JSON list of C-alpha atoms and ligand atoms in Angstrom, two decimals:
[
{"chain": "W", "resi": 27, "resn": "MET", "atom": "CA", "xyz": [-3.38, -4.25, -4.67]},
{"chain": "W", "resi": 28, "resn": "PRO", "atom": "CA", "xyz": [-7.20, -4.82, -3.19]},
{"chain": "W", "resi": 29, "resn": "TRP", "atom": "CA", "xyz": [-6.80, -4.44, 0.47]},
{"chain": "W", "resi": 30, "resn": "ILE", "atom": "CA", "xyz": [-8.88, -5.49, 3.68]},
{"chain": "W", "resi": 31, "resn": "LYS", "atom": "CA", "xyz": [-9.99, -2.42, 5.70]},
{"chain": "W", "resi": 32, "resn": "THR", "atom": "CA", "xyz": [-10.44, -4.81, 9.32]},
{"chain": "W", "resi": 33, "resn": "GLU", "atom": "CA", "xyz": [-13.08, -2.59, 11.31]},
{"chain": "W", "resi": 34, "resn": "ASP", "atom": "CA", "xyz": [-15.66, -3.54, 7.90]},
{"chain": "W", "resi": 35, "resn": "CYS", "atom": "CA", "xyz": [-14.88, -7.19, 8.05]},
{"chain": "W", "resi": 36, "resn": "VAL", "atom": "CA", "xyz": [-17.18, -9.88, 10.03]},
{"chain": "W", "resi": 37, "resn": "GLY", "atom": "CA", "xyz": [-14.77, -13.20, 8.97]},
{"chain": "W", "resi": 38, "resn": "CYS", "atom": "CA", "xyz": [-17.50, -14.50, 6.74]},
{"chain": "W", "resi": 39, "resn": "GLY", "atom": "CA", "xyz": [-14.77, -16.17, 4.70]},
{"chain": "W", "resi": 40, "resn": "VAL", "atom": "CA", "xyz": [-16.13, -15.68, 1.21]},
{"chain": "W", "resi": 41, "resn": "CYS", "atom": "CA", "xyz": [-13.51, -13.51, -0.25]},
{"chain": "W", "resi": 42, "resn": "VAL", "atom": "CA", "xyz": [-11.58, -16.94, 0.83]},
{"chain": "W", "resi": 43, "resn": "SER", "atom": "CA", "xyz": [-13.20, -19.60, -0.37]},
{"chain": "W", "resi": 44, "resn": "GLU", "atom": "CA", "xyz": [-13.73, -17.27, -3.87]},
{"chain": "W", "resi": 45, "resn": "CYS", "atom": "CA", "xyz": [-10.22, -16.08, -4.18]},
{"chain": "W", "resi": 46, "resn": "PRO", "atom": "CA", "xyz": [-8.88, -17.96, -7.43]},
{"chain": "W", "resi": 47, "resn": "VAL", "atom": "CA", "xyz": [-5.02, -18.61, -6.04]},
{"chain": "W", "resi": 48, "resn": "GLN", "atom": "CA", "xyz": [-6.07, -18.90, -2.31]},
{"chain": "W", "resi": 49, "resn": "ALA", "atom": "CA", "xyz": [-4.32, -15.57, -1.67]},
{"chain": "W", "resi": 50, "resn": "ILE", "atom": "CA", "xyz": [-6.84, -14.51, 1.48]},
{"chain": "W", "resi": 51, "resn": "ALA", "atom": "CA", "xyz": [-6.55, -15.88, 4.65]},
{"chain": "W", "resi": 52, "resn": "MET", "atom": "CA", "xyz": [-8.14, -15.33, 7.75]},
{"chain": "W", "resi": 53, "resn": "ASN", "atom": "CA", "xyz": [-6.18, -13.79, 10.82]},
{"chain": "W", "resi": 54, "resn": "GLU", "atom": "CA", "xyz": [-8.44, -13.74, 14.25]},
{"chain": "W", "resi": 55, "resn": "ASP", "atom": "CA", "xyz": [-12.27, -13.42, 12.39]},
{"chain": "W", "resi": 56, "resn": "VAL", "atom": "CA", "xyz": [-10.72, -10.87, 9.61]},
{"chain": "W", "resi": 57, "resn": "ALA", "atom": "CA", "xyz": [-9.74, -11.40, 6.42]},
{"chain": "W", "resi": 58, "resn": "GLN", "atom": "CA", "xyz": [-5.97, -10.56, 5.32]},
{"chain": "W", "resi": 59, "resn": "ILE", "atom": "CA", "xyz": [-4.26, -10.82, 1.59]},
{"chain": "W", "resi": 60, "resn": "ASP", "atom": "CA", "xyz": [-0.97, -12.28, 1.04]},
{"chain": "W", "resi": 61, "resn": "ASP", "atom": "CA", "xyz": [0.36, -8.93, -1.71]},
{"chain": "W", "resi": 62, "resn": "GLN", "atom": "CA", "xyz": [2.75, -11.76, -2.42]},
{"chain": "W", "resi": 63, "resn": "ALA", "atom": "CA", "xyz": [0.29, -14.05, -4.42]},
{"chain": "W", "resi": 64, "resn": "CYS", "atom": "CA", "xyz": [-2.70, -12.05, -4.94]},
{"chain": "W", "resi": 65, "resn": "ILE", "atom": "CA", "xyz": [-2.42, -11.71, -8.70]},
{"chain": "W", "resi": 66, "resn": "ARG", "atom": "CA", "xyz": [-4.71, -8.69, -8.54]},
{"chain": "W", "resi": 67, "resn": "CYS", "atom": "CA", "xyz": [-7.84, -10.03, -10.30]},
{"chain": "W", "resi": 68, "resn": "GLY", "atom": "CA", "xyz": [-10.46, -8.10, -7.62]},
{"chain": "W", "resi": 69, "resn": "LYS", "atom": "CA", "xyz": [-12.74, -10.87, -7.49]},
{"chain": "W", "resi": 70, "resn": "CYS", "atom": "CA", "xyz": [-13.02, -9.98, -3.45]},
{"chain": "W", "resi": 71, "resn": "HIS", "atom": "CA", "xyz": [-13.61, -6.49, -4.46]},
{"chain": "W", "resi": 72, "resn": "ASP", "atom": "CA", "xyz": [-16.75, -8.04, -6.20]},
{"chain": "W", "resi": 73, "resn": "ILE", "atom": "CA", "xyz": [-17.70, -10.42, -4.48]},
{"chain": "W", "resi": 74, "resn": "CYS", "atom": "CA", "xyz": [-17.35, -9.09, 0.06]},
{"chain": "W", "resi": 75, "resn": "PRO", "atom": "CA", "xyz": [-21.33, -8.39, 1.08]},
{"chain": "W", "resi": 76, "resn": "GLN", "atom": "CA", "xyz": [-19.47, -5.68, 3.20]},
{"chain": "W", "resi": 77, "resn": "GLU", "atom": "CA", "xyz": [-17.60, -3.65, 1.19]},
{"chain": "W", "resi": 78, "resn": "ALA", "atom": "CA", "xyz": [-14.97, -4.04, 3.42]},
{"chain": "W", "resi": 79, "resn": "VAL", "atom": "CA", "xyz": [-11.98, -5.13, 0.35]},
{"chain": "W", "resi": 80, "resn": "ARG", "atom": "CA", "xyz": [-11.39, -1.98, -0.67]},
{"chain": "W", "resi": 81, "resn": "HIS", "atom": "CA", "xyz": [-9.03, -0.26, -3.87]},
{"chain": "W", "resi": 82, "resn": "ASP", "atom": "CA", "xyz": [-5.52, 1.11, -3.79]},
{"chain": "W", "resi": 83, "resn": "SER", "atom": "CA", "xyz": [-6.29, 5.06, -3.92]},
{"chain": "W", "resi": 84, "resn": "GLU", "atom": "CA", "xyz": [-8.77, 4.28, -0.70]},
{"chain": "W", "resi": 85, "resn": "ARG", "atom": "CA", "xyz": [-5.22, 4.02, 1.31]},
{"chain": "W", "resi": 86, "resn": "ILE", "atom": "CA", "xyz": [-3.78, 6.95, -0.03]},
{"chain": "W", "resi": 87, "resn": "PRO", "atom": "CA", "xyz": [-4.38, 9.14, 3.30]},
{"chain": "W", "resi": 88, "resn": "LEU", "atom": "CA", "xyz": [-3.07, 6.33, 5.18]},
{"chain": "W", "resi": 89, "resn": "GLU", "atom": "CA", "xyz": [0.22, 5.47, 3.69]},
{"chain": "W", "resi": 90, "resn": "VAL", "atom": "CA", "xyz": [0.72, 9.18, 3.56]},
{"chain": "W", "resi": 91, "resn": "GLU", "atom": "CA", "xyz": [0.48, 9.16, 6.61]},
{"chain": "W", "resi": 92, "resn": "ALA", "atom": "CA", "xyz": [2.75, 6.15, 7.37]},
{"chain": "W", "resi": 93, "resn": "ASN", "atom": "CA", "xyz": [5.29, 8.12, 5.73]},
{"chain": "W", "resi": 94, "resn": "VAL", "atom": "CA", "xyz": [5.07, 10.58, 8.10]},
{"chain": "W", "resi": 95, "resn": "GLN", "atom": "CA", "xyz": [5.21, 9.05, 10.75]},
{"chain": "W", "resi": 96, "resn": "TRP", "atom": "CA", "xyz": [8.14, 7.02, 9.63]},
{"chain": "W", "resi": 97, "resn": "THR", "atom": "CA", "xyz": [10.22, 10.05, 9.15]},
{"chain": "W", "resi": 98, "resn": "LYS", "atom": "CA", "xyz": [8.63, 11.32, 12.44]},
{"chain": "W", "resi": 99, "resn": "ASP", "atom": "CA", "xyz": [10.17, 8.27, 14.27]},
{"chain": "W", "resi": 100, "resn": "LEU", "atom": "CA", "xyz": [13.26, 7.81, 12.21]},
{"chain": "W", "resi": 101, "resn": "LEU", "atom": "CA", "xyz": [13.87, 12.08, 13.58]},
{"chain": "W", "resi": 102, "resn": "ARG", "atom": "CA", "xyz": [14.52, 10.73, 17.74]},
{"chain": "W", "resi": 103, "resn": "HIS", "atom": "CA", "xyz": [18.04, 9.31, 16.26]},
{"chain": "W", "resi": 104, "resn": "PHE", "atom": "CA", "xyz": [18.99, 12.52, 15.19]},
{"chain": "W", "resi": 105, "resn": "LYS", "atom": "CA", "xyz": [20.04, 15.06, 18.41]},
{"chain": "W", "resi": 106, "resn": "SER", "atom": "CA", "xyz": [20.79, 18.68, 16.43]},
{"chain": "W", "resi": 107, "resn": "ALA", "atom": "CA", "xyz": [18.21, 20.63, 14.35]},
{"chain": "W", "resi": 108, "resn": "GLU", "atom": "CA", "xyz": [21.01, 20.49, 11.78]},
{"chain": "W", "resi": 109, "resn": "GLU", "atom": "CA", "xyz": [20.60, 17.05, 11.42]},
{"chain": "W", "resi": 110, "resn": "GLN", "atom": "CA", "xyz": [16.82, 16.68, 12.04]},
{"chain": "W", "resi": 111, "resn": "GLN", "atom": "CA", "xyz": [16.66, 18.83, 8.60]},
{"chain": "W", "resi": 112, "resn": "GLY", "atom": "CA", "xyz": [19.75, 17.01, 7.43]},
{"chain": "W", "resi": 113, "resn": "LEU", "atom": "CA", "xyz": [17.15, 12.99, 7.49]},
{"chain": "W", "resi": 114, "resn": "VAL", "atom": "CA", "xyz": [14.34, 15.23, 6.47]},
{"chain": "W", "resi": 115, "resn": "GLU", "atom": "CA", "xyz": [16.05, 15.84, 3.24]},
{"chain": "W", "resi": 116, "resn": "ARG", "atom": "CA", "xyz": [16.97, 12.25, 2.81]},
{"chain": "W", "resi": 117, "resn": "MET", "atom": "CA", "xyz": [13.40, 10.82, 3.21]},
{"chain": "W", "resi": 118, "resn": "LYS", "atom": "CA", "xyz": [12.21, 14.03, 0.92]},
{"chain": "W", "resi": 119, "resn": "ARG", "atom": "CA", "xyz": [14.64, 12.11, -1.64]},
{"chain": "W", "resi": 120, "resn": "TYR", "atom": "CA", "xyz": [13.63, 8.69, -1.35]},
{"chain": "W", "resi": 121, "resn": "PHE", "atom": "CA", "xyz": [9.90, 10.05, -2.33]},
{"chain": "W", "resi": 122, "resn": "ALA", "atom": "CA", "xyz": [10.95, 12.06, -5.08]},
{"chain": "W", "resi": 123, "resn": "LYS", "atom": "CA", "xyz": [12.97, 8.31, -6.11]},
{"chain": "W", "resi": 124, "resn": "GLU", "atom": "CA", "xyz": [9.64, 6.45, -5.48]},
{"chain": "W", "resi": 125, "resn": "ARG", "atom": "CA", "xyz": [7.70, 9.20, -7.45]},
{"chain": "W", "resi": 126, "resn": "LYS", "atom": "CA", "xyz": [10.49, 8.66, -10.24]},
{"chain": "W", "resi": 127, "resn": "VAL", "atom": "CA", "xyz": [10.06, 4.60, -10.53]},
{"chain": "W", "resi": 128, "resn": "ALA", "atom": "CA", "xyz": [6.28, 4.99, -10.53]},
{"chain": "W", "resi": 129, "resn": "GLU", "atom": "CA", "xyz": [5.90, 8.10, -13.17]},
{"chain": "W", "resi": 130, "resn": "GLN", "atom": "CA", "xyz": [8.51, 5.70, -15.10]},
{"chain": "W", "resi": 131, "resn": "SER", "atom": "CA", "xyz": [7.11, 2.30, -14.26]},
{"chain": "W", "resi": 132, "resn": "ILE", "atom": "CA", "xyz": [3.61, 4.22, -15.70]},
{"chain": "W", "resi": 133, "resn": "ALA", "atom": "CA", "xyz": [5.16, 4.93, -19.40]},
{"chain": "W", "resi": 134, "resn": "ARG", "atom": "CA", "xyz": [6.45, 1.85, -20.08]},
{"chain": "W", "resi": 135, "resn": "LEU", "atom": "CA", "xyz": [2.87, 0.02, -18.92]},
{"chain": "W", "resi": 136, "resn": "ASP", "atom": "CA", "xyz": [1.92, 2.14, -21.03]},
{"chain": "W", "resi": 137, "resn": "GLY", "atom": "CA", "xyz": [3.87, 1.13, -24.09]},
{"chain": "W", "resi": 138, "resn": "LEU", "atom": "CA", "xyz": [2.66, -2.85, -23.29]},
{"chain": "W", "resi": 139, "resn": "LEU", "atom": "CA", "xyz": [-1.22, -1.42, -23.68]},
{"chain": "W", "resi": 140, "resn": "ARG", "atom": "CA", "xyz": [0.07, -0.47, -27.28]},
{"chain": "W", "resi": 141, "resn": "GLU", "atom": "CA", "xyz": [2.31, -3.49, -27.61]},
{"chain": "W", "resi": 142, "resn": "ILE", "atom": "CA", "xyz": [-0.54, -6.14, -26.35]},
{"chain": "W", "resi": 143, "resn": "GLY", "atom": "CA", "xyz": [-3.27, -3.68, -27.77]},
{"chain": "Y", "resi": 26, "resn": "SF4", "atom": "S1", "xyz": [-16.17, -11.18, 2.18]},
{"chain": "Y", "resi": 26, "resn": "SF4", "atom": "FE1", "xyz": [-15.82, -9.24, 3.00]},
{"chain": "Y", "resi": 26, "resn": "SF4", "atom": "S2", "xyz": [-16.29, -10.13, 5.78]},
{"chain": "Y", "resi": 26, "resn": "SF4", "atom": "FE2", "xyz": [-16.73, -12.01, 4.38]},
{"chain": "Y", "resi": 26, "resn": "SF4", "atom": "S3", "xyz": [-14.12, -12.30, 4.78]},
{"chain": "Y", "resi": 26, "resn": "SF4", "atom": "FE3", "xyz": [-13.17, -11.68, 3.56]},
{"chain": "Y", "resi": 26, "resn": "SF4", "atom": "S4", "xyz": [-13.66, -9.29, 3.95]},
{"chain": "Y", "resi": 26, "resn": "SF4", "atom": "FE4", "xyz": [-14.47, -10.00, 6.01]},
{"chain": "Y", "resi": 27, "resn": "SF4", "atom": "S1", "xyz": [-7.50, -9.60, -5.80]},
{"chain": "Y", "resi": 27, "resn": "SF4", "atom": "FE1", "xyz": [-7.87, -11.57, -6.65]},
{"chain": "Y", "resi": 27, "resn": "SF4", "atom": "S2", "xyz": [-6.24, -12.66, -6.62]},
{"chain": "Y", "resi": 27, "resn": "SF4", "atom": "FE2", "xyz": [-5.89, -10.72, -5.13]},
{"chain": "Y", "resi": 27, "resn": "SF4", "atom": "S3", "xyz": [-7.04, -11.75, -3.30]},
{"chain": "Y", "resi": 27, "resn": "SF4", "atom": "FE3", "xyz": [-8.29, -10.62, -4.12]},
{"chain": "Y", "resi": 27, "resn": "SF4", "atom": "S4", "xyz": [-9.72, -12.32, -5.45]},
{"chain": "Y", "resi": 27, "resn": "SF4", "atom": "FE4", "xyz": [-7.27, -12.77, -4.45]}
]
């Protein structure tokens, strides 16, 4: 899933006009991708003159930080150390479930590749 590194976008609009499904719009002179509309063709990444459209993998540290922050924000709802530890363990189980979903999805997609090829 491509994403816009907003501080690098100069608002030229090239990606908006080149996107085949109109999934990009300008918001206060910064391009914004509609994740639901995007068909993951990669065209915006290839044509952006500022290299402001970035690959998924570059977002990993940001997403990890967001997940940790999410957990920290939830901690304030729990008073005792025991309750807070319980929350952190539940969040760990949640992310472990997400990992399994990703692993099993990748395995299924490998099967799909074999069917196509
Ligand atoms: S092509 Fe790049 S710099 Fe231009 S609007 Fe799109 S993301 Fe921003
Ligand atoms: S990857 Fe393709 S469909 Fe998605 S926003 Fe970029 S140009 Fe549009």
